[in-house]
Amino acid sequence: MARKSIALFVTTLCILSVVALGAKKSTDRLILALRKRILATVVEELSVKGLDINLPDSSHRLPLAEAVRSRDVRAVMALLEQGALARCHEPGSGTTPLHLAFQFNLPNIARALLAHGADPNAKDRSGVPARKLVPLSSSTTRGSSSSTARGNISELISLYDTRGSMAFESAPGSWLKEDRPGGSTYYWSPSTRESRWTPPPSCAWQRVTIQGHPVRYINTVTGQQLTSLPPALSWTRLRSETDNGSQLLWYNWAVQVSSTATPAELPPDMLAQLAVQVNVRWYNPTTGQYSYTDPVYSTPWRELTDEATSRPYYFNVDTRESLWEAPEELCWVKMEISDTSGAGEGEGEGDRAMRGSVGVGSWAARQYFYNRRSGEVSWTAPASGPLAFVPYASEL
């Protein structure tokens, strides 16, 4: 009886699986419209509820790859805006849409794919990366000489090698965001008149904070990860004085643009934090440099805790180097003086060194700086590192 029940259960599961598989919307009509280059039908198919545009059709063709083959950048963008994965590989050949864009000399389409996370180093089934498919022929493609297109694509590859997908993002402040009833979000670009329901790459950055690890910034569209603040998130809140009174502005110091509109690039947690920090910046008296980011990030070194030993260690987010001893930038500490008379009980090594170097008469100052590695003491802050900056609040 038990065996019959198990057999019946397995059979039922198989039937349900087949039904579920059959219930998935086919991409056959979408790919047919792409191959015929009928954009209106493409848009109509993309609106079909439940359609997964990353599924191949019955002939194992991927919608985004077929959109590239159609050489219509509008069709490519329509799919990308609906969530098509730029890093997808065609079944069988392993070809990516970027392979096709490079092969066909389509720099505009290649740029759109790179902006959405396509990787020129991705290989097809034969092991050939997309970057190796830039044509060398002198044929023409859609009115552009092959040499010109090849030059454009070479420039795209160079940009990617320098900054990754971030190189192709819209400039900060390019997009506006509106939250609609029902939880949906609408994005609109006043300069290009583009609109979309999914976040453009510049609006897809998230800050990830995990205890014991450096802060990371991850783009949920492209997959790019950074340990330094991307330009898209380099916003601060300022109060500007005008003839008509004060005005609150958002200022992006990475590209030096300001806006009265709330930046669409900021995720909710960063927006809430920055909205209450008005005119917050730091100043380095030695170099005359201003900074809108916490001075702790003025150096690539981060102090972390080793999970196994609970000991502090130091990690360089640029070079990935780890040290048990503090690097020079983090050796300096600010000391508060608690005893202004003579040498008191509990006086630290730094206190004794400073008292001996300046004498009791100068002991009225309430703080000094001590280097834990060299034993050096100073009344002035170091020229570099987190302690080099002091808070600087002023109306702008």
GROMACS .gro file of C-alpha atoms in nm:
model
  396
    1MET     CA    1   0.000   0.000   0.000
    2ALA     CA    2   0.283   0.236   0.091
    3ARG     CA    3   0.457   0.166  -0.241
    4LYS     CA    4   0.137   0.240  -0.432
    5SER     CA    5   0.097   0.570  -0.244
    6ILE     CA    6   0.455   0.671  -0.319
    7ALA     CA    7   0.416   0.578  -0.686
    8LEU     CA    8   0.095   0.779  -0.707
    9PHE     CA    9   0.266   1.075  -0.539
   10VAL     CA   10   0.559   1.065  -0.784
   11THR     CA   11   0.325   1.037  -1.081
   12THR     CA   12   0.126   1.337  -0.956
   13LEU     CA   13   0.444   1.541  -0.921
   14CYS     CA   14   0.548   1.455  -1.277
   15ILE     CA   15   0.209   1.557  -1.410
   16LEU     CA   16   0.220   1.886  -1.219
   17SER     CA   17   0.570   1.954  -1.351
   18VAL     CA   18   0.457   1.896  -1.709
   19VAL     CA   19   0.155   2.121  -1.656
   20ALA     CA   20   0.373   2.393  -1.503
   21LEU     CA   21   0.619   2.367  -1.791
   22GLY     CA   22   0.342   2.389  -2.041
   23ALA     CA   23   0.191   2.687  -1.858
   24LYS     CA   24   0.499   2.900  -1.921
   25LYS     CA   25   0.445   3.161  -2.189
   26SER     CA   26   0.636   3.085  -2.508
   27THR     CA   27   0.875   3.340  -2.659
   28ASP     CA   28   0.808   3.210  -3.012
   29ARG     CA   29   0.586   3.504  -3.111
   30LEU     CA   30   0.831   3.753  -2.960
   31ILE     CA   31   1.124   3.611  -3.155
   32LEU     CA   32   0.918   3.599  -3.474
   33ALA     CA   33   0.841   3.969  -3.431
   34LEU     CA   34   1.209   4.041  -3.369
   35ARG     CA   35   1.315   3.850  -3.679
   36LYS     CA   36   1.056   4.038  -3.888
   37ARG     CA   37   1.160   4.367  -3.724
   38ILE     CA   38   0.805   4.462  -3.631
   39LEU     CA   39   0.865   4.680  -3.325
   40ALA     CA   40   0.496   4.730  -3.244
   41THR     CA   41   0.447   4.354  -3.214
   42VAL     CA   42   0.766   4.326  -3.007
   43VAL     CA   43   0.628   4.581  -2.761
   44GLU     CA   44   0.293   4.401  -2.756
   45GLU     CA   45   0.458   4.066  -2.679
   46LEU     CA   46   0.669   4.219  -2.402
   47SER     CA   47   0.348   4.322  -2.228
   48VAL     CA   48   0.221   3.962  -2.209
   49LYS     CA   49   0.178   3.876  -1.843
   50GLY     CA   50   0.400   3.594  -1.723
   51LEU     CA   51   0.635   3.602  -2.022
   52ASP     CA   52   0.997   3.524  -1.930
   53ILE     CA   53   1.202   3.704  -2.194
   54ASN     CA   54   1.516   3.519  -2.090
   55LEU     CA   55   1.374   3.184  -2.205
   56PRO     CA   56   1.468   3.051  -2.550
   57ASP     CA   57   1.195   2.974  -2.800
   58SER     CA   58   1.110   2.628  -2.933
   59SER     CA   59   1.409   2.653  -3.169
   60HIS     CA   60   1.647   2.738  -2.881
   61ARG     CA   61   1.688   3.104  -2.984
   62LEU     CA   62   1.720   3.375  -2.719
   63PRO     CA   63   1.513   3.692  -2.758
   64LEU     CA   64   1.799   3.932  -2.679
   65ALA     CA   65   2.033   3.760  -2.925
   66GLU     CA   66   1.767   3.783  -3.195
   67ALA     CA   67   1.715   4.150  -3.113
   68VAL     CA   68   2.086   4.210  -3.177
   69ARG     CA   69   2.064   4.015  -3.504
   70SER     CA   70   1.780   4.246  -3.608
   71ARG     CA   71   2.029   4.535  -3.573
   72ASP     CA   72   1.753   4.748  -3.418
   73VAL     CA   73   1.880   4.926  -3.107
   74ARG     CA   74   1.520   5.011  -3.011
   75ALA     CA   75   1.432   4.642  -2.990
   76VAL     CA   76   1.746   4.571  -2.789
   77MET     CA   77   1.668   4.851  -2.543
   78ALA     CA   78   1.306   4.738  -2.513
   79LEU     CA   79   1.422   4.393  -2.400
   80LEU     CA   80   1.692   4.527  -2.168
   81GLU     CA   81   1.442   4.760  -2.002
   82GLN     CA   82   1.212   4.463  -1.941
   83GLY     CA   83   1.487   4.269  -1.763
   84ALA     CA   84   1.663   4.078  -2.041
   85LEU     CA   85   2.000   3.955  -1.913
   86ALA     CA   86   2.284   4.111  -2.112
   87ARG     CA   87   2.519   3.832  -1.995
   88CYS     CA   88   2.304   3.552  -2.136
   89HIS     CA   89   2.449   3.276  -2.355
   90GLU     CA   90   2.265   3.108  -2.640
   91PRO     CA   91   2.201   2.737  -2.586
   92GLY     CA   92   2.438   2.522  -2.782
   93SER     CA   93   2.683   2.780  -2.921
   94GLY     CA   94   2.727   2.975  -2.598
   95THR     CA   95   2.725   3.296  -2.803
   96THR     CA   96   2.640   3.612  -2.610
   97PRO     CA   97   2.455   3.913  -2.752
   98LEU     CA   98   2.783   4.107  -2.720
   99HIS     CA   99   2.958   3.854  -2.945
  100LEU     CA  100   2.699   3.937  -3.211
  101ALA     CA  101   2.718   4.315  -3.159
  102PHE     CA  102   3.096   4.310  -3.201
  103GLN     CA  103   3.082   4.072  -3.496
  104PHE     CA  104   2.824   4.288  -3.679
  105ASN     CA  105   2.998   4.621  -3.601
  106LEU     CA  106   2.709   4.760  -3.393
  107PRO     CA  107   2.870   5.003  -3.145
  108ASN     CA  108   2.542   5.158  -3.030
  109ILE     CA  109   2.397   4.818  -2.945
  110ALA     CA  110   2.728   4.710  -2.791
  111ARG     CA  111   2.723   5.019  -2.566
  112ALA     CA  112   2.369   4.940  -2.450
  113LEU     CA  113   2.469   4.581  -2.370
  114LEU     CA  114   2.783   4.688  -2.184
  115ALA     CA  115   2.579   4.939  -1.984
  116HIS     CA  116   2.353   4.654  -1.870
  117GLY     CA  117   2.629   4.417  -1.761
  118ALA     CA  118   2.754   4.242  -2.075
  119ASP     CA  119   3.109   4.113  -2.036
  120PRO     CA  120   3.354   4.135  -2.331
  121ASN     CA  121   3.557   3.859  -2.165
  122ALA     CA  122   3.268   3.611  -2.171
  123LYS     CA  123   3.349   3.314  -2.395
  124ASP     CA  124   3.133   3.113  -2.631
  125ARG     CA  125   3.131   2.734  -2.639
  126SER     CA  126   3.450   2.728  -2.849
  127GLY     CA  127   3.635   2.942  -2.594
  128VAL     CA  128   3.640   3.267  -2.794
  129PRO     CA  129   3.574   3.584  -2.588
  130ALA     CA  130   3.355   3.857  -2.735
  131ARG     CA  131   3.644   4.105  -2.747
  132LYS     CA  132   3.818   3.887  -3.006
  133LEU     CA  133   3.533   3.923  -3.256
  134VAL     CA  134   3.591   4.283  -3.365
  135PRO     CA  135   3.591   4.248  -3.748
  136LEU     CA  136   3.893   4.350  -3.955
  137SER     CA  137   3.717   4.366  -4.292
  138SER     CA  138   3.657   4.687  -4.488
  139SER     CA  139   3.289   4.619  -4.548
  140THR     CA  140   3.026   4.871  -4.450
  141THR     CA  141   2.750   4.829  -4.194
  142ARG     CA  142   2.437   5.046  -4.205
  143GLY     CA  143   2.610   5.348  -4.354
  144SER     CA  144   2.917   5.337  -4.127
  145SER     CA  145   3.259   5.226  -4.246
  146SER     CA  146   3.391   4.914  -4.078
  147SER     CA  147   3.704   5.099  -3.967
  148THR     CA  148   3.495   5.366  -3.792
  149ALA     CA  149   3.275   5.109  -3.621
  150ARG     CA  150   3.579   4.904  -3.528
  151GLY     CA  151   3.735   5.215  -3.374
  152ASN     CA  152   3.420   5.286  -3.177
  153ILE     CA  153   3.407   4.930  -3.048
  154SER     CA  154   3.775   4.942  -2.954
  155GLU     CA  155   3.701   5.257  -2.753
  156LEU     CA  156   3.413   5.079  -2.579
  157ILE     CA  157   3.641   4.791  -2.482
  158SER     CA  158   3.900   5.039  -2.351
  159LEU     CA  159   3.635   5.213  -2.140
  160TYR     CA  160   3.517   4.882  -2.001
  161ASP     CA  161   3.870   4.777  -1.912
  162THR     CA  162   3.916   5.104  -1.722
  163ARG     CA  163   3.588   5.134  -1.531
  164GLY     CA  164   3.372   4.832  -1.606
  165SER     CA  165   3.000   4.864  -1.678
  166MET     CA  166   2.994   5.187  -1.479
  167ALA     CA  167   3.165   5.362  -1.773
  168PHE     CA  168   2.842   5.343  -1.975
  169GLU     CA  169   2.594   5.461  -1.712
  170SER     CA  170   2.387   5.774  -1.751
  171ALA     CA  171   2.535   6.076  -1.576
  172PRO     CA  172   2.416   6.130  -1.216
  173GLY     CA  173   2.095   6.331  -1.210
  174SER     CA  174   1.985   6.215  -1.556
  175TRP     CA  175   1.686   6.019  -1.428
  176LEU     CA  176   1.381   6.110  -1.222
  177LYS     CA  177   1.189   5.853  -1.021
  178GLU     CA  178   0.822   5.839  -0.930
  179ASP     CA  179   0.665   5.580  -0.701
  180ARG     CA  180   0.327   5.474  -0.834
  181PRO     CA  181   0.031   5.320  -0.644
  182GLY     CA  182   0.073   4.948  -0.596
  183GLY     CA  183   0.444   4.966  -0.526
  184SER     CA  184   0.567   5.011  -0.883
  185THR     CA  185   0.835   5.267  -0.970
  186TYR     CA  186   0.853   5.471  -1.289
  187TYR     CA  187   1.179   5.620  -1.423
  188TRP     CA  188   1.196   5.907  -1.670
  189SER     CA  189   1.486   6.095  -1.830
  190PRO     CA  190   1.400   6.458  -1.918
  191SER     CA  191   1.705   6.494  -2.144
  192THR     CA  192   1.650   6.185  -2.361
  193ARG     CA  193   1.272   6.148  -2.309
  194GLU     CA  194   1.330   5.781  -2.222
  195SER     CA  195   1.104   5.608  -1.972
  196ARG     CA  196   1.111   5.264  -1.812
  197TRP     CA  197   0.963   5.061  -1.528
  198THR     CA  198   1.288   4.889  -1.432
  199PRO     CA  199   1.583   5.077  -1.281
  200PRO     CA  200   1.839   5.206  -1.531
  201PRO     CA  201   2.190   5.089  -1.440
  202SER     CA  202   2.283   5.420  -1.276
  203CYS     CA  203   1.985   5.380  -1.040
  204ALA     CA  204   2.058   5.019  -0.945
  205TRP     CA  205   2.343   5.066  -0.695
  206GLN     CA  206   2.303   4.929  -0.343
  207ARG     CA  207   2.526   4.969  -0.038
  208VAL     CA  208   2.605   4.640   0.136
  209THR     CA  209   2.730   4.655   0.494
  210ILE     CA  210   2.838   4.335   0.669
  211GLN     CA  211   3.000   4.345   1.011
  212GLY     CA  212   3.368   4.261   0.992
  213HIS     CA  213   3.388   4.328   0.617
  214PRO     CA  214   3.454   4.642   0.409
  215VAL     CA  215   3.152   4.831   0.280
  216ARG     CA  216   3.069   4.724  -0.074
  217TYR     CA  217   2.858   4.881  -0.347
  218ILE     CA  218   2.682   4.640  -0.583
  219ASN     CA  219   2.490   4.719  -0.900
  220THR     CA  220   2.190   4.489  -0.918
  221VAL     CA  221   2.157   4.531  -1.297
  222THR     CA  222   2.519   4.490  -1.409
  223GLY     CA  223   2.657   4.289  -1.118
  224GLN     CA  224   2.954   4.526  -1.083
  225GLN     CA  225   3.099   4.547  -0.730
  226LEU     CA  226   3.306   4.832  -0.584
  227THR     CA  227   3.464   4.910  -0.249
  228SER     CA  228   3.463   5.284  -0.318
  229LEU     CA  229   3.162   5.508  -0.368
  230PRO     CA  230   3.048   5.511  -0.734
  231PRO     CA  231   2.971   5.849  -0.895
  232ALA     CA  232   2.601   5.759  -0.906
  233LEU     CA  233   2.591   5.759  -0.523
  234SER     CA  234   2.823   6.056  -0.464
  235TRP     CA  235   2.545   6.290  -0.348
  236THR     CA  236   2.524   6.524  -0.052
  237ARG     CA  237   2.262   6.769   0.081
  238LEU     CA  238   2.352   7.138   0.073
  239ARG     CA  239   2.186   7.461   0.178
  240SER     CA  240   2.262   7.741  -0.064
  241GLU     CA  241   2.207   8.107   0.020
  242THR     CA  242   2.040   8.313  -0.254
  243ASP     CA  243   1.890   8.660  -0.279
  244ASN     CA  244   1.551   8.504  -0.204
  245GLY     CA  245   1.673   8.316   0.101
  246SER     CA  246   1.818   7.971   0.153
  247GLN     CA  247   1.751   7.678  -0.078
  248LEU     CA  248   1.811   7.308  -0.021
  249LEU     CA  249   1.993   7.134  -0.305
  250TRP     CA  250   2.135   6.794  -0.384
  251TYR     CA  251   2.495   6.811  -0.504
  252ASN     CA  252   2.695   6.537  -0.674
  253TRP     CA  253   3.061   6.615  -0.611
  254ALA     CA  254   3.188   6.342  -0.846
  255VAL     CA  255   3.052   6.516  -1.157
  256GLN     CA  256   2.980   6.856  -0.996
  257VAL     CA  257   2.610   6.884  -1.074
  258SER     CA  258   2.332   7.007  -0.848
  259SER     CA  259   1.958   6.947  -0.849
  260THR     CA  260   1.651   7.038  -0.650
  261ALA     CA  261   1.501   6.697  -0.732
  262THR     CA  262   1.569   6.397  -0.510
  263PRO     CA  263   1.840   6.184  -0.679
  264ALA     CA  264   1.686   5.873  -0.833
  265GLU     CA  265   2.021   5.697  -0.793
  266LEU     CA  266   2.015   5.686  -0.412
  267PRO     CA  267   1.878   5.369  -0.247
  268PRO     CA  268   1.633   5.428   0.042
  269ASP     CA  269   1.885   5.372   0.324
  270MET     CA  270   2.138   5.620   0.185
  271LEU     CA  271   1.866   5.871   0.097
  272ALA     CA  272   1.732   5.868   0.454
  273GLN     CA  273   2.083   5.913   0.594
  274LEU     CA  274   2.189   6.195   0.360
  275ALA     CA  275   1.859   6.385   0.379
  276VAL     CA  276   1.928   6.490   0.739
  277GLN     CA  277   2.297   6.569   0.687
  278VAL     CA  278   2.295   6.922   0.549
  279ASN     CA  279   2.623   7.094   0.458
  280VAL     CA  280   2.831   6.813   0.606
  281ARG     CA  281   3.186   6.810   0.476
  282TRP     CA  282   3.543   6.786   0.602
  283TYR     CA  283   3.851   7.003   0.552
  284ASN     CA  284   4.223   6.924   0.546
  285PRO     CA  285   4.403   7.235   0.682
  286THR     CA  286   4.739   7.114   0.551
  287THR     CA  287   4.638   7.055   0.189
  288GLY     CA  288   4.334   7.284   0.168
  289GLN     CA  289   4.130   6.989   0.040
  290TYR     CA  290   3.756   6.947   0.106
  291SER     CA  291   3.584   6.609   0.125
  292TYR     CA  292   3.217   6.516   0.128
  293THR     CA  293   3.284   6.161   0.243
  294ASP     CA  294   3.372   6.040   0.591
  295PRO     CA  295   3.751   6.080   0.638
  296VAL     CA  296   3.769   5.715   0.734
  297TYR     CA  297   3.745   5.648   0.359
  298SER     CA  298   4.029   5.885   0.268
  299THR     CA  299   4.260   5.583   0.276
  300PRO     CA  300   4.205   5.243   0.112
  301TRP     CA  301   4.293   5.074   0.442
  302ARG     CA  302   4.012   4.941   0.662
  303GLU     CA  303   4.045   4.813   1.015
  304LEU     CA  304   3.857   4.483   1.046
  305THR     CA  305   3.832   4.201   1.299
  306ASP     CA  306   3.958   3.851   1.232
  307GLU     CA  307   3.670   3.612   1.305
  308ALA     CA  308   3.896   3.326   1.419
  309THR     CA  309   4.114   3.519   1.665
  310SER     CA  310   3.907   3.836   1.728
  311ARG     CA  311   4.227   4.030   1.657
  312PRO     CA  312   4.213   4.351   1.455
  313TYR     CA  313   4.377   4.345   1.114
  314TYR     CA  314   4.404   4.588   0.825
  315PHE     CA  315   4.276   4.530   0.473
  316ASN     CA  316   4.351   4.738   0.161
  317VAL     CA  317   4.039   4.750  -0.057
  318ASP     CA  318   4.243   4.851  -0.363
  319THR     CA  319   4.529   4.600  -0.351
  320ARG     CA  320   4.352   4.329  -0.140
  321GLU     CA  321   4.656   4.324   0.089
  322SER     CA  322   4.612   4.229   0.457
  323LEU     CA  323   4.833   4.333   0.750
  324TRP     CA  324   4.833   4.258   1.121
  325GLU     CA  325   5.019   4.582   1.195
  326ALA     CA  326   4.854   4.915   1.125
  327PRO     CA  327   4.973   5.088   0.804
  328GLU     CA  328   5.130   5.431   0.838
  329GLU     CA  329   4.804   5.618   0.764
  330LEU     CA  330   4.630   5.445   1.054
  331CYS     CA  331   4.919   5.456   1.304
  332TRP     CA  332   4.827   5.805   1.420
  333VAL     CA  333   4.572   5.837   1.699
  334LYS     CA  334   4.426   6.146   1.861
  335MET     CA  335   4.490   6.162   2.235
  336GLU     CA  336   4.289   6.359   2.488
  337ILE     CA  337   4.483   6.509   2.780
  338SER     CA  338   4.318   6.452   3.115
  339ASP     CA  339   4.594   6.576   3.349
  340THR     CA  340   4.706   6.940   3.312
  341SER     CA  341   4.929   6.959   3.622
  342GLY     CA  342   5.234   6.740   3.660
  343ALA     CA  343   5.283   6.379   3.560
  344GLY     CA  344   4.989   6.191   3.701
  345GLU     CA  345   4.913   5.830   3.774
  346GLY     CA  346   4.793   5.637   3.472
  347GLU     CA  347   4.963   5.875   3.233
  348GLY     CA  348   5.012   5.697   2.901
  349GLU     CA  349   5.329   5.660   2.699
  350GLY     CA  350   5.210   5.923   2.455
  351ASP     CA  351   5.130   6.165   2.739
  352ARG     CA  352   5.478   6.124   2.887
  353ALA     CA  353   5.643   6.168   2.548
  354MET     CA  354   5.443   6.479   2.472
  355ARG     CA  355   5.495   6.628   2.821
  356GLY     CA  356   5.867   6.574   2.788
  357SER     CA  357   5.885   6.726   2.441
  358VAL     CA  358   5.694   7.048   2.509
  359GLY     CA  359   5.717   7.105   2.882
  360VAL     CA  360   5.446   7.167   3.136
  361GLY     CA  361   5.390   7.524   3.021
  362SER     CA  362   5.243   7.408   2.689
  363TRP     CA  363   5.032   7.145   2.857
  364ALA     CA  364   4.720   7.358   2.841
  365ALA     CA  365   4.630   7.215   2.499
  366ARG     CA  366   4.368   6.944   2.544
  367GLN     CA  367   4.468   6.706   2.263
  368TYR     CA  368   4.763   6.589   2.059
  369PHE     CA  369   4.851   6.317   1.807
  370TYR     CA  370   5.054   6.007   1.880
  371ASN     CA  371   5.206   5.757   1.635
  372ARG     CA  372   5.171   5.407   1.777
  373ARG     CA  373   5.445   5.268   1.555
  374SER     CA  374   5.723   5.528   1.583
  375GLY     CA  375   5.630   5.686   1.916
  376GLU     CA  376   5.630   6.030   1.751
  377VAL     CA  377   5.405   6.294   1.904
  378SER     CA  378   5.270   6.614   1.753
  379TRP     CA  379   5.038   6.898   1.839
  380THR     CA  380   4.924   6.913   1.474
  381ALA     CA  381   4.730   6.652   1.283
  382PRO     CA  382   4.905   6.436   1.022
  383ALA     CA  383   4.890   6.565   0.664
  384SER     CA  384   4.715   6.253   0.531
  385GLY     CA  385   4.482   5.984   0.655
  386PRO     CA  386   4.153   6.006   0.846
  387LEU     CA  387   4.288   6.240   1.118
  388ALA     CA  388   4.403   6.495   0.860
  389PHE     CA  389   4.043   6.612   0.810
  390VAL     CA  390   3.831   6.816   1.048
  391PRO     CA  391   3.454   6.878   1.030
  392TYR     CA  392   3.374   7.193   0.835
  393ALA     CA  393   3.021   7.328   0.852
  394SER     CA  394   2.921   7.640   0.663
  395GLU     CA  395   2.648   7.778   0.442
  396LEU     CA  396   2.739   7.751   0.072
   0.00000   0.00000   0.00000
